[in-house]
Amino acid sequence: NATFYVVGSMHVIKGVLKAYSGFIRYTCPNGDKIFATYTGSGEYGVSKKVTYTFVGGTGQCAGIEGGAELTGGKGFPRPTKDVKIGMSVGKVHWKIPQKKK
């Protein structure tokens, strides 16, 4: 139920992703944030493999560790020019260390 913003770049030559990386900021429903970096490879617009690494968080998400491995990248029609919708399939693994009392 989090929203997220992505800032990144890709370098594509003849349909192949030569470089694909960026930064993600998730905002949880309670306002806490999770930060991640990502890298990827594959074919532009067809299929790609993306690896996320969680690099920090705020509030209840402080100290988050883990990441995700995703494949796919199926796009859907944009509802507005500023919104992109896509779907990937993968596995997310994470943990938040318990705070010491």
Coordinates of C-alpha atoms in Angstrom, one line a residue:
N1 CA 0.0 0.0 0.0
A2 CA 3.0 2.3 -0.4
T3 CA 3.4 5.0 -3.0
F4 CA 6.8 5.4 -4.7
Y5 CA 8.8 7.8 -6.8
V6 CA 11.6 6.6 -9.1
V7 CA 14.5 8.6 -10.4
G8 CA 16.8 6.8 -12.8
S9 CA 18.3 6.4 -16.2
M10 CA 18.8 3.8 -18.9
H11 CA 21.2 3.5 -21.8
V12 CA 19.7 1.5 -24.6
I13 CA 21.6 0.4 -27.7
K14 CA 19.6 -1.5 -30.4
G15 CA 16.9 -2.5 -27.9
V16 CA 19.4 -3.9 -25.3
L17 CA 19.8 -2.2 -21.9
K18 CA 23.5 -1.4 -21.5
A19 CA 23.0 0.5 -18.3
Y20 CA 19.8 0.8 -16.1
S21 CA 19.9 2.2 -12.5
G22 CA 18.3 4.6 -10.1
F23 CA 16.9 5.5 -6.8
I24 CA 13.4 4.8 -5.2
R25 CA 11.6 6.5 -2.4
Y26 CA 8.6 4.6 -1.0
T27 CA 6.1 6.4 1.3
C28 CA 4.2 4.1 3.6
P29 CA 0.6 4.9 4.6
N30 CA 1.8 6.1 8.0
G31 CA 4.3 8.5 6.3
D32 CA 7.4 6.5 7.0
K33 CA 9.9 6.3 4.1
I34 CA 12.0 3.5 2.6
F35 CA 14.9 4.2 0.3
A36 CA 16.3 1.8 -2.3
T37 CA 18.7 1.7 -5.2
Y38 CA 18.2 -0.5 -8.3
T39 CA 20.1 -1.8 -11.3
G40 CA 18.8 -3.8 -14.2
S41 CA 19.5 -5.5 -17.5
G42 CA 17.6 -7.0 -20.4
E43 CA 15.7 -5.9 -23.5
Y44 CA 14.0 -2.5 -23.5
G45 CA 10.2 -2.8 -23.6
V46 CA 10.2 -6.6 -23.6
S47 CA 11.7 -8.1 -20.4
K48 CA 14.2 -7.0 -17.9
K49 CA 15.7 -8.2 -14.6
V50 CA 15.9 -5.6 -11.9
T51 CA 17.7 -5.9 -8.5
Y52 CA 16.7 -3.5 -5.6
T53 CA 18.7 -2.9 -2.5
F54 CA 17.1 -1.2 0.5
V55 CA 19.5 1.4 1.8
G56 CA 17.6 3.1 4.6
G57 CA 14.3 4.1 6.1
T58 CA 12.6 6.5 8.6
G59 CA 10.3 5.9 11.6
Q60 CA 9.3 2.2 11.9
C61 CA 11.3 1.4 8.7
A62 CA 14.6 2.7 10.1
G63 CA 17.4 0.2 9.6
I64 CA 15.6 -1.8 7.0
E65 CA 17.8 -4.4 5.2
G66 CA 17.2 -6.5 2.1
G67 CA 16.0 -6.0 -1.4
A68 CA 14.2 -7.6 -4.3
E69 CA 14.8 -9.5 -7.5
L70 CA 12.2 -8.7 -10.2
T71 CA 11.6 -9.8 -13.8
G72 CA 9.1 -8.6 -16.3
G73 CA 8.5 -5.0 -17.1
K74 CA 5.1 -5.2 -18.9
G75 CA 3.8 -1.7 -19.5
F76 CA 0.2 -0.6 -19.6
P77 CA -1.4 2.5 -21.2
R78 CA -0.7 5.7 -19.2
P79 CA -3.7 7.1 -17.4
T80 CA -2.1 10.5 -17.6
K81 CA 1.1 11.8 -19.2
D82 CA 2.8 12.0 -15.7
V83 CA 1.9 8.4 -14.6
K84 CA 3.4 5.2 -15.8
I85 CA 1.9 1.8 -14.9
G86 CA 3.8 -1.4 -15.2
M87 CA 4.0 -4.9 -13.7
S88 CA 6.9 -7.0 -12.6
V89 CA 7.0 -10.4 -10.8
G90 CA 9.6 -11.2 -8.2
K91 CA 10.6 -11.8 -4.6
V92 CA 11.1 -9.2 -2.0
H93 CA 13.1 -10.0 1.1
W94 CA 13.5 -7.6 4.0
K95 CA 13.9 -7.2 7.8
I96 CA 13.8 -4.4 10.2
P97 CA 16.2 -4.9 13.2
Q98 CA 14.4 -4.7 16.5
K99 CA 15.2 -1.5 18.4
K100 CA 17.1 -1.9 21.6
K101 CA 15.3 -0.9 24.8

